[in-house]
Every structure is written in C-alpha cells, then in structure tokens.
mmCIF file of C-alpha atoms in Angstrom:
data_model
loop_
_atom_site.group_PDB
_atom_site.id
_atom_site.type_symbol
_atom_site.label_atom_id
_atom_site.label_comp_id
_atom_site.label_asym_id
_atom_site.label_seq_id
_atom_site.Cartn_x
_atom_site.Cartn_y
_atom_site.Cartn_z
ATOM 1 C CA MET A 19 116.431 137.035 100.761
ATOM 2 C CA ARG A 20 116.271 133.890 102.904
ATOM 3 C CA PRO A 21 119.355 131.641 103.108
ATOM 4 C CA VAL A 22 119.350 128.452 101.071
ATOM 5 C CA HIS A 23 120.147 126.227 104.056
ATOM 6 C CA MET A 24 119.942 127.758 107.521
ATOM 7 C CA SER A 25 122.096 126.033 110.140
ATOM 8 C CA LEU A 26 120.302 123.821 112.658
ATOM 9 C CA ALA A 27 121.630 125.970 115.528
ATOM 10 C CA ARG A 28 120.100 129.075 113.972
ATOM 11 C CA VAL A 29 116.855 127.230 113.312
ATOM 12 C CA GLU A 30 116.753 126.081 116.951
ATOM 13 C CA ARG A 31 117.149 129.691 118.107
ATOM 14 C CA GLY A 32 114.336 130.743 115.795
ATOM 15 C CA LEU A 33 112.043 128.046 117.137
ATOM 16 C CA ARG A 34 112.302 129.600 120.595
ATOM 17 C CA GLN A 35 110.532 132.751 119.442
ATOM 18 C CA ARG A 36 106.985 133.454 120.550
ATOM 19 C CA SER A 37 104.346 131.623 118.550
ATOM 20 C CA SER A 38 101.057 133.012 117.282
ATOM 21 C CA PRO A 39 97.935 132.616 119.473
ATOM 22 C CA GLN A 40 96.504 129.107 119.615
ATOM 23 C CA LEU A 41 93.163 128.579 117.892
ATOM 24 C CA GLY A 42 90.313 126.675 119.466
ATOM 25 C CA ASP A 43 89.775 123.217 118.013
ATOM 26 C CA SER A 44 86.606 124.159 116.108
ATOM 27 C CA ASP A 45 88.162 127.287 114.566
ATOM 28 C CA ALA A 46 91.285 125.338 113.621
ATOM 29 C CA ALA A 47 89.236 122.578 112.016
ATOM 30 C CA ARG A 48 87.247 125.075 109.956
ATOM 31 C CA ALA A 49 90.452 126.772 108.783
ATOM 32 C CA LEU A 50 91.860 123.429 107.645
ATOM 33 C CA VAL A 51 88.623 122.481 105.891
ATOM 34 C CA GLU A 52 88.705 125.807 104.040
ATOM 35 C CA TRP A 53 92.303 125.183 102.903
ATOM 36 C CA LEU A 54 91.548 121.597 101.878
ATOM 37 C CA GLY A 55 88.382 122.606 100.053
ATOM 38 C CA THR A 56 90.189 123.536 96.843
ATOM 39 C CA LYS A 57 92.535 120.529 96.872
ATOM 40 C CA ARG A 58 92.174 117.089 95.289
ATOM 41 C CA SER A 59 95.501 115.407 96.105
ATOM 42 C CA VAL A 60 97.401 116.454 99.224
ATOM 43 C CA VAL A 61 100.580 115.006 100.703
ATOM 44 C CA ALA A 62 100.684 115.066 104.505
ATOM 45 C CA LEU A 63 104.018 115.425 106.292
ATOM 46 C CA THR A 64 103.669 114.388 109.928
ATOM 47 C CA GLY A 65 105.943 114.764 112.919
ATOM 48 C CA ALA A 66 106.101 113.852 116.584
ATOM 49 C CA GLY A 67 103.198 116.158 117.462
ATOM 50 C CA VAL A 68 100.856 113.697 115.777
ATOM 51 C CA SER A 69 101.849 110.942 118.210
ATOM 52 C CA THR A 70 101.981 112.867 121.492
ATOM 53 C CA GLY A 71 98.303 112.020 121.968
ATOM 54 C CA SER A 72 99.383 108.366 122.015
ATOM 55 C CA GLY A 73 101.735 108.978 124.924
ATOM 56 C CA ILE A 74 104.895 109.210 122.804
ATOM 57 C CA PRO A 75 106.645 112.515 123.599
ATOM 58 C CA ASP A 76 108.152 114.821 121.031
ATOM 59 C CA TYR A 77 111.661 116.268 121.055
ATOM 60 C CA ARG A 78 111.166 120.036 120.848
ATOM 61 C CA GLY A 79 107.676 120.739 122.217
ATOM 62 C CA PRO A 80 106.946 122.411 125.579
ATOM 63 C CA GLN A 81 107.064 118.977 127.262
ATOM 64 C CA GLY A 82 109.546 117.505 124.798
ATOM 65 C CA SER A 83 112.438 115.289 125.781
ATOM 66 C CA TYR A 84 114.985 118.007 124.896
ATOM 67 C CA ARG A 85 113.500 120.129 127.702
ATOM 68 C CA HIS A 86 114.480 117.366 130.130
ATOM 69 C CA GLY A 87 118.101 117.132 129.020
ATOM 70 C CA HIS A 88 117.687 114.199 126.645
ATOM 71 C CA ARG A 89 120.193 113.918 123.808
ATOM 72 C CA PRO A 90 119.542 110.983 121.472
ATOM 73 C CA MET A 91 122.454 108.769 120.484
ATOM 74 C CA SER A 92 123.929 109.615 117.094
ATOM 75 C CA HIS A 93 124.631 107.205 114.266
ATOM 76 C CA ASP A 94 128.407 107.506 114.718
ATOM 77 C CA GLU A 95 128.181 107.020 118.486
ATOM 78 C CA PHE A 96 126.136 103.853 118.069
ATOM 79 C CA LEU A 97 128.514 102.327 115.532
ATOM 80 C CA GLY A 98 131.691 103.643 117.136
ATOM 81 C CA LYS A 99 131.773 101.822 120.474
ATOM 82 C CA GLU A 100 130.460 98.545 121.850
ATOM 83 C CA GLU A 101 129.864 100.347 125.157
ATOM 84 C CA ASN A 102 127.504 102.796 123.435
ATOM 85 C CA ARG A 103 125.557 99.952 121.833
ATOM 86 C CA ALA A 104 125.334 98.211 125.202
ATOM 87 C CA ARG A 105 123.945 101.370 126.800
ATOM 88 C CA TYR A 106 121.460 101.885 123.967
ATOM 89 C CA TRP A 107 120.076 98.344 123.987
ATOM 90 C CA ALA A 108 120.021 98.050 127.789
ATOM 91 C CA ARG A 109 117.953 101.231 128.012
ATOM 92 C CA ALA A 110 115.781 100.171 125.074
ATOM 93 C CA LEU A 111 114.850 96.954 126.863
ATOM 94 C CA HIS A 112 113.243 99.169 129.509
ATOM 95 C CA GLY A 113 111.601 101.695 127.177
ATOM 96 C CA TYR A 114 110.482 99.765 124.124
ATOM 97 C CA SER A 115 107.533 97.899 125.663
ATOM 98 C CA ALA A 116 105.712 101.164 126.415
ATOM 99 C CA PHE A 117 106.622 102.518 122.971
ATOM 100 C CA ALA A 118 105.329 99.364 121.256
ATOM 101 C CA ALA A 119 102.103 99.436 123.281
ATOM 102 C CA ALA A 120 101.147 102.936 122.077
ATOM 103 C CA GLU A 121 97.793 103.113 120.297
ATOM 104 C CA PRO A 122 96.733 105.415 117.430
ATOM 105 C CA ASN A 123 94.990 108.608 118.516
ATOM 106 C CA ALA A 124 92.500 111.086 117.068
ATOM 107 C CA ALA A 125 95.111 112.618 114.757
ATOM 108 C CA HIS A 126 95.947 109.275 113.121
ATOM 109 C CA PHE A 127 92.302 108.283 112.700
ATOM 110 C CA GLY A 128 91.339 111.730 111.428
ATOM 111 C CA LEU A 129 94.099 111.959 108.836
ATOM 112 C CA ALA A 130 93.206 108.495 107.517
ATOM 113 C CA ARG A 131 89.624 109.687 106.874
ATOM 114 C CA ILE A 132 90.430 112.919 105.021
ATOM 115 C CA PRO A 133 89.674 112.089 101.371
ATOM 116 C CA GLN A 134 92.143 114.577 99.893
ATOM 117 C CA ILE A 135 95.153 112.887 101.525
ATOM 118 C CA ALA A 136 96.939 110.944 98.777
ATOM 119 C CA ALA A 137 100.094 110.019 100.716
ATOM 120 C CA VAL A 138 101.665 110.468 104.143
ATOM 121 C CA ILE A 139 105.352 111.148 104.748
ATOM 122 C CA THR A 140 105.994 110.622 108.443
ATOM 123 C CA GLN A 141 109.032 111.474 110.534
ATOM 124 C CA ASN A 142 107.732 109.125 113.222
ATOM 125 C CA VAL A 143 109.007 105.579 113.624
ATOM 126 C CA ASP A 144 106.023 104.252 115.609
ATOM 127 C CA GLY A 145 104.006 102.743 112.733
ATOM 128 C CA LEU A 146 100.749 104.256 114.024
ATOM 129 C CA HIS A 147 99.622 105.632 110.644
ATOM 130 C CA GLU A 148 99.787 102.127 109.204
ATOM 131 C CA ARG A 149 97.854 100.758 112.193
ATOM 132 C CA VAL A 150 94.746 102.746 111.207
ATOM 133 C CA GLY A 151 94.918 101.679 107.569
ATOM 134 C CA THR A 152 96.427 104.837 106.063
ATOM 135 C CA GLU A 153 97.599 104.118 102.530
ATOM 136 C CA ASN A 154 100.787 105.273 100.799
ATOM 137 C CA VAL A 155 102.752 105.878 104.005
ATOM 138 C CA VAL A 156 106.480 106.565 103.694
ATOM 139 C CA ALA A 157 108.262 106.121 107.029
ATOM 140 C CA LEU A 158 110.978 108.695 106.332
ATOM 141 C CA HIS A 159 113.116 107.781 109.334
ATOM 142 C CA GLY A 160 112.377 104.063 109.314
ATOM 143 C CA ARG A 161 110.418 101.788 111.627
ATOM 144 C CA GLY A 162 111.122 101.321 115.316
ATOM 145 C CA ASP A 163 109.674 97.809 115.329
ATOM 146 C CA ARG A 164 112.346 96.493 112.941
ATOM 147 C CA VAL A 165 116.095 95.868 113.197
ATOM 148 C CA ARG A 166 118.751 95.623 110.500
ATOM 149 C CA CYS A 167 122.285 94.257 110.291
ATOM 150 C CA MET A 168 124.819 96.914 109.343
ATOM 151 C CA SER A 169 126.874 94.403 107.317
ATOM 152 C CA CYS A 170 124.620 91.895 105.553
ATOM 153 C CA ASP A 171 121.342 93.914 105.587
ATOM 154 C CA PHE A 172 119.489 91.143 107.414
ATOM 155 C CA GLU A 173 116.120 92.497 108.579
ATOM 156 C CA GLY A 174 114.153 91.217 111.524
ATOM 157 C CA SER A 175 111.577 91.906 114.191
ATOM 158 C CA ARG A 176 112.679 94.151 117.025
ATOM 159 C CA ALA A 177 110.532 92.149 119.453
ATOM 160 C CA GLU A 178 112.401 88.985 118.484
ATOM 161 C CA TYR A 179 115.756 90.740 118.837
ATOM 162 C CA HIS A 180 114.780 92.002 122.283
ATOM 163 C CA ALA A 181 113.931 88.424 123.249
ATOM 164 C CA ARG A 182 117.487 87.438 122.256
ATOM 165 C CA LEU A 183 118.916 90.331 124.283
ATOM 166 C CA ARG A 184 116.972 89.253 127.354
ATOM 167 C CA ALA A 185 118.098 85.639 126.915
ATOM 168 C CA ASP A 186 121.725 86.754 126.527
ATOM 169 C CA ASN A 187 121.517 89.016 129.594
ATOM 170 C CA PRO A 188 119.684 87.127 132.350
ATOM 171 C CA GLN A 189 121.429 89.342 134.918
ATOM 172 C CA LEU A 190 119.550 92.438 133.698
ATOM 173 C CA GLU A 191 116.391 93.195 135.621
ATOM 174 C CA VAL A 192 113.998 94.825 133.149
ATOM 175 C CA SER A 193 111.479 97.229 134.676
ATOM 176 C CA GLU A 194 109.137 99.895 133.385
ATOM 177 C CA ALA A 195 110.823 103.032 132.062
ATOM 178 C CA THR A 196 110.661 106.126 134.250
ATOM 179 C CA GLU A 197 110.346 108.338 131.185
ATOM 180 C CA LEU A 198 109.570 107.302 127.621
ATOM 181 C CA ARG A 199 111.479 108.943 124.758
ATOM 182 C CA PRO A 200 110.443 109.516 121.116
ATOM 183 C CA ASP A 201 113.004 106.915 119.973
ATOM 184 C CA ALA A 202 111.933 104.231 122.535
ATOM 185 C CA ASP A 203 114.995 105.001 124.642
ATOM 186 C CA ALA A 204 114.370 105.133 128.391
ATOM 187 C CA ASP A 205 115.550 107.285 131.274
ATOM 188 C CA VAL A 206 117.480 104.506 133.017
ATOM 189 C CA ALA A 207 120.972 104.812 134.505
ATOM 190 C CA PHE A 208 123.428 101.920 134.479
ATOM 191 C CA THR A 209 126.761 101.542 136.228
ATOM 192 C CA GLY A 210 129.921 100.943 134.248
ATOM 193 C CA ALA A 211 130.028 97.393 135.588
ATOM 194 C CA GLU A 212 126.470 96.718 134.438
ATOM 195 C CA LEU A 213 127.236 97.965 130.930
ATOM 196 C CA ALA A 214 130.483 95.987 130.812
ATOM 197 C CA ALA A 215 128.534 92.833 131.650
ATOM 198 C CA PHE A 216 125.826 93.506 129.067
ATOM 199 C CA ARG A 217 126.132 91.337 125.950
ATOM 200 C CA VAL A 218 124.937 92.917 122.703
ATOM 201 C CA SER A 219 123.503 90.082 120.630
ATOM 202 C CA PRO A 220 125.116 89.981 117.158
ATOM 203 C CA CYS A 221 123.431 89.401 113.808
ATOM 204 C CA GLU A 222 122.277 85.797 113.752
ATOM 205 C CA ARG A 223 123.265 85.529 110.095
ATOM 206 C CA CYS A 224 126.754 87.075 109.934
ATOM 207 C CA GLY A 225 127.658 87.999 113.512
ATOM 208 C CA SER A 226 127.905 91.737 112.848
ATOM 209 C CA VAL A 227 126.218 94.778 114.435
ATOM 210 C CA ILE A 228 122.431 94.960 114.706
ATOM 211 C CA LYS A 229 120.836 98.412 114.751
ATOM 212 C CA PRO A 230 117.211 99.570 114.957
ATOM 213 C CA ASP A 231 115.961 100.112 111.409
ATOM 214 C CA VAL A 232 115.646 103.846 111.992
ATOM 215 C CA VAL A 233 117.645 106.859 110.856
ATOM 216 C CA PHE A 234 119.677 108.050 113.836
ATOM 217 C CA PHE A 235 120.836 111.652 114.140
ATOM 218 C CA GLY A 236 123.828 112.131 111.857
ATOM 219 C CA ASP A 237 122.702 109.409 109.446
ATOM 220 C CA VAL A 238 121.066 110.020 106.058
ATOM 221 C CA VAL A 239 117.679 108.961 104.725
ATOM 222 C CA PRO A 240 118.061 106.408 101.898
ATOM 223 C CA ARG A 241 117.922 108.131 98.519
ATOM 224 C CA ALA A 242 115.233 105.828 97.131
ATOM 225 C CA ARG A 243 112.973 106.748 100.060
ATOM 226 C CA VAL A 244 113.487 110.473 99.477
ATOM 227 C CA ASP A 245 112.795 110.075 95.760
ATOM 228 C CA LYS A 246 109.529 108.267 96.520
ATOM 229 C CA CYS A 247 108.460 111.194 98.695
ATOM 230 C CA PHE A 248 109.363 113.686 95.976
ATOM 231 C CA ASP A 249 107.355 111.642 93.483
ATOM 232 C CA TYR A 250 104.250 111.860 95.680
ATOM 233 C CA LEU A 251 104.845 115.572 96.230
ATOM 234 C CA ASP A 252 105.288 116.354 92.539
ATOM 235 C CA LYS A 253 101.861 114.809 91.817
ATOM 236 C CA ALA A 254 100.098 116.715 94.602
ATOM 237 C CA ASP A 255 98.288 120.045 94.640
ATOM 238 C CA GLY A 256 99.063 120.809 98.276
ATOM 239 C CA LEU A 257 101.314 119.939 101.240
ATOM 240 C CA LEU A 258 99.855 119.647 104.742
ATOM 241 C CA VAL A 259 102.364 119.578 107.600
ATOM 242 C CA ALA A 260 101.010 118.275 110.912
ATOM 243 C CA GLY A 261 102.756 118.190 114.270
ATOM 244 C CA SER A 262 106.277 119.020 113.128
ATOM 245 C CA SER A 263 108.653 121.887 113.834
ATOM 246 C CA LEU A 264 110.459 120.941 110.589
ATOM 247 C CA ALA A 265 113.761 121.619 112.374
ATOM 248 C CA VAL A 266 115.725 118.840 110.686
ATOM 249 C CA TYR A 267 116.424 119.162 106.982
ATOM 250 C CA SER A 268 115.382 115.570 106.253
ATOM 251 C CA ALA A 269 111.765 116.750 106.626
ATOM 252 C CA PHE A 270 112.145 120.439 105.786
ATOM 253 C CA ARG A 271 113.398 119.547 102.290
ATOM 254 C CA PHE A 272 109.813 118.720 101.274
ATOM 255 C CA VAL A 273 108.540 122.117 102.398
ATOM 256 C CA ASP A 274 111.442 123.703 100.523
ATOM 257 C CA ARG A 275 110.539 121.701 97.395
ATOM 258 C CA ALA A 276 106.865 122.675 97.691
ATOM 259 C CA HIS A 277 107.805 126.340 98.060
ATOM 260 C CA LYS A 278 110.107 126.282 95.036
ATOM 261 C CA THR A 279 107.401 124.642 92.896
ATOM 262 C CA ASN A 280 104.659 127.029 94.120
ATOM 263 C CA LEU A 281 102.755 124.252 95.872
ATOM 264 C CA PRO A 282 100.394 125.594 98.564
ATOM 265 C CA ILE A 283 101.579 124.723 102.088
ATOM 266 C CA CYS A 284 99.486 124.498 105.240
ATOM 267 C CA VAL A 285 101.116 123.890 108.626
ATOM 268 C CA LEU A 286 99.152 122.571 111.608
ATOM 269 C CA ASN A 287 101.433 122.873 114.624
ATOM 270 C CA LEU A 288 101.735 124.282 118.112
ATOM 271 C CA GLY A 289 104.631 126.714 118.073
ATOM 272 C CA PRO A 290 106.947 128.129 115.407
ATOM 273 C CA THR A 291 108.357 125.959 112.647
ATOM 274 C CA ARG A 292 111.378 126.167 110.393
ATOM 275 C CA ALA A 293 109.072 127.418 107.647
ATOM 276 C CA ASP A 294 108.295 130.440 109.852
ATOM 277 C CA VAL A 295 111.966 130.973 110.691
ATOM 278 C CA GLU A 296 113.040 130.823 107.044
ATOM 279 C CA GLY A 297 110.213 133.090 105.876
ATOM 280 C CA ILE A 298 108.424 130.584 103.648
ATOM 281 C CA PRO A 299 104.825 131.624 102.899
ATOM 282 C CA ILE A 300 102.444 129.168 104.559
ATOM 283 C CA THR A 301 98.907 128.945 105.844
ATOM 284 C CA LYS A 302 99.529 128.506 109.583
ATOM 285 C CA VAL A 303 97.007 126.832 111.862
ATOM 286 C CA GLU A 304 98.192 127.073 115.460
ATOM 287 C CA ALA A 305 96.532 124.058 117.043
ATOM 288 C CA PRO A 306 97.223 120.478 118.165
ATOM 289 C CA ALA A 307 97.113 117.636 115.651
ATOM 290 C CA ARG A 308 94.018 116.128 117.288
ATOM 291 C CA VAL A 309 91.863 118.605 115.327
ATOM 292 C CA LEU A 310 92.391 116.391 112.263
ATOM 293 C CA ARG A 311 89.581 114.213 113.647
ATOM 294 C CA ASP A 312 87.243 117.225 113.561
ATOM 295 C CA VAL A 313 88.429 118.077 110.051
ATOM 296 C CA ALA A 314 87.523 114.595 108.846
ATOM 297 C CA GLY A 315 84.109 114.875 110.488
ATOM 298 C CA LEU A 316 83.361 118.204 108.826
ATOM 299 C CA LEU A 317 84.442 116.928 105.423
ATOM 300 C CA MET A 318 82.259 113.822 105.762
ATOM 301 C CA VAL A 319 79.079 115.909 106.155
ATOM 302 C CA ARG A 320 79.781 118.309 103.288
#
C-alpha cells in the first residue's frame, strides 16, 4: 500500500531511477491521440518541460538547473533578510530580460489546439500558455511578470519595478546572464560590498517589501487558486500531465485527486515522475512535450 504523502527527499531519490525507453515523436503522438480519443473534457497539468523548448530550463531534468548546483531562494529566506532580497533582485536584473523574451514553442501551440483540453493548470510562471490564446489557464505558482507588496497587496508590472531598481542602483552594471534559471534568477556573483550598496526599491504605496508574484519554495499556493483547479478537475473526464516530474506536492495533489476519484491519467514526460514513484496507475508516454504539436495535427485531420 502506497504512503499517503511520500517525503520530497524520498521522491527525489525515486526520480533518479532509470526511466522507460523514449518513444519516437510519431509513436508518442499516436499514443496520446488514442488516449484522448475517448475523452471530451481534459484538464492539462503542465510543468517546466513544456517551456524548455522556449529556452527556459527546468529544475530536475538531465540539463536542469539542479544539476548545476542551483538552489532557488525560499520564501522565508527572501522575507527574512534585506541582504537576501538585494541578492535576489540584483541577480534578477541580469536574468529577467532573457526570461521575459522567451517565445511560446510547439508544446504551447499544440496544447492550445487540442479540442479536448478544457483547462490548463500550469506550474510555470512564464505566461506562455496565455500568449498563444489558451483559455482557462490557472497559473498555479503565479506569474513572473508581476510583483506584489507583502503588506498592502499592491500589484504591479515586474518590468516597471525593474525600471525602478535600475534607477535606484545606477552603480549596477546590468549585463546578459551567463545562465538562465527557471525562476528568472541568473548565475551572477556579487561581492558583499556590491550587495551592501544595492538598494531594494520599496512598495511605492506603503513602503514595504515587494516580491515577485510567484510562489517561492516553502510558500503555499493560495487556497482559492487550488479550489479553482479542483473545480476544473472534478468536471473533467481525464487528466493529462505534460512536462512535469510532479515532485512537489503543490502539483502532485491533482494527480492524487484524479487517482482517488478514478479519473484516467496520462503522463507525457521524459523520465520518471512522482506518480511512478508512488505507484499510481497512469498511461505513460515517454517523450518530450513538443509532440503535443503533432497530437493537435493528428486530431485536426480525424
């Protein structure tokens, strides 16, 4: 009998196991079309693997940022020290321009054209699903192009906030990032003196702390957002996971819900997922998310 909630450390160990053989794109597309053929209303749950084709790396994949020693800043670290916020925003000034310039890829366009897709729950904060006109998108972990005040809930444009940061820190020479991260962080090192001199622009309304409007590690997804996802899922006749290892519970909860309500689950991913580790019955398609474009093409000619 599988555990109710497996620890993240145990899940991470399980994700290092050998994956099943990768399918060719055409075979993978046909397998997905066969699974979708009996469905009328499917919820898609997408992860970082959907956006790697846009140049935004994932965390846990073979070329993921975790493989290069990256550890994203946690919610408590960001709020706990001014120095941490200075480091975050100084690095973000280098990395965000490349992140913001990313364009939708074949996976985004393909998913938007699959008629059975009724809603998309995405772990990504890049806004690329919305860019191609996908309807009923829930950005589970927020939006990287927005900022929010932690005291008065003021919301604003991240681009405008970055302009304030640059104006408040004329001494900082902003260059292209040497390595882009999934959270728009950048692989840039600063000296203690540089961070001490960096001024973190406060909320223009109340003077408090501004944070990207995304769910950092250690934070929780707003309850209303989770409930909206559950509402979509409860009306669906299938769950399609694309490009996600499902390692974090914030996303895995929807697979768990689908399993407990006997909702068919299909997972399109390269490598093992938490569903595999926890022994949840799924239809597994071992292939990159780009095959969603081929799936849409096959469905259009049926």
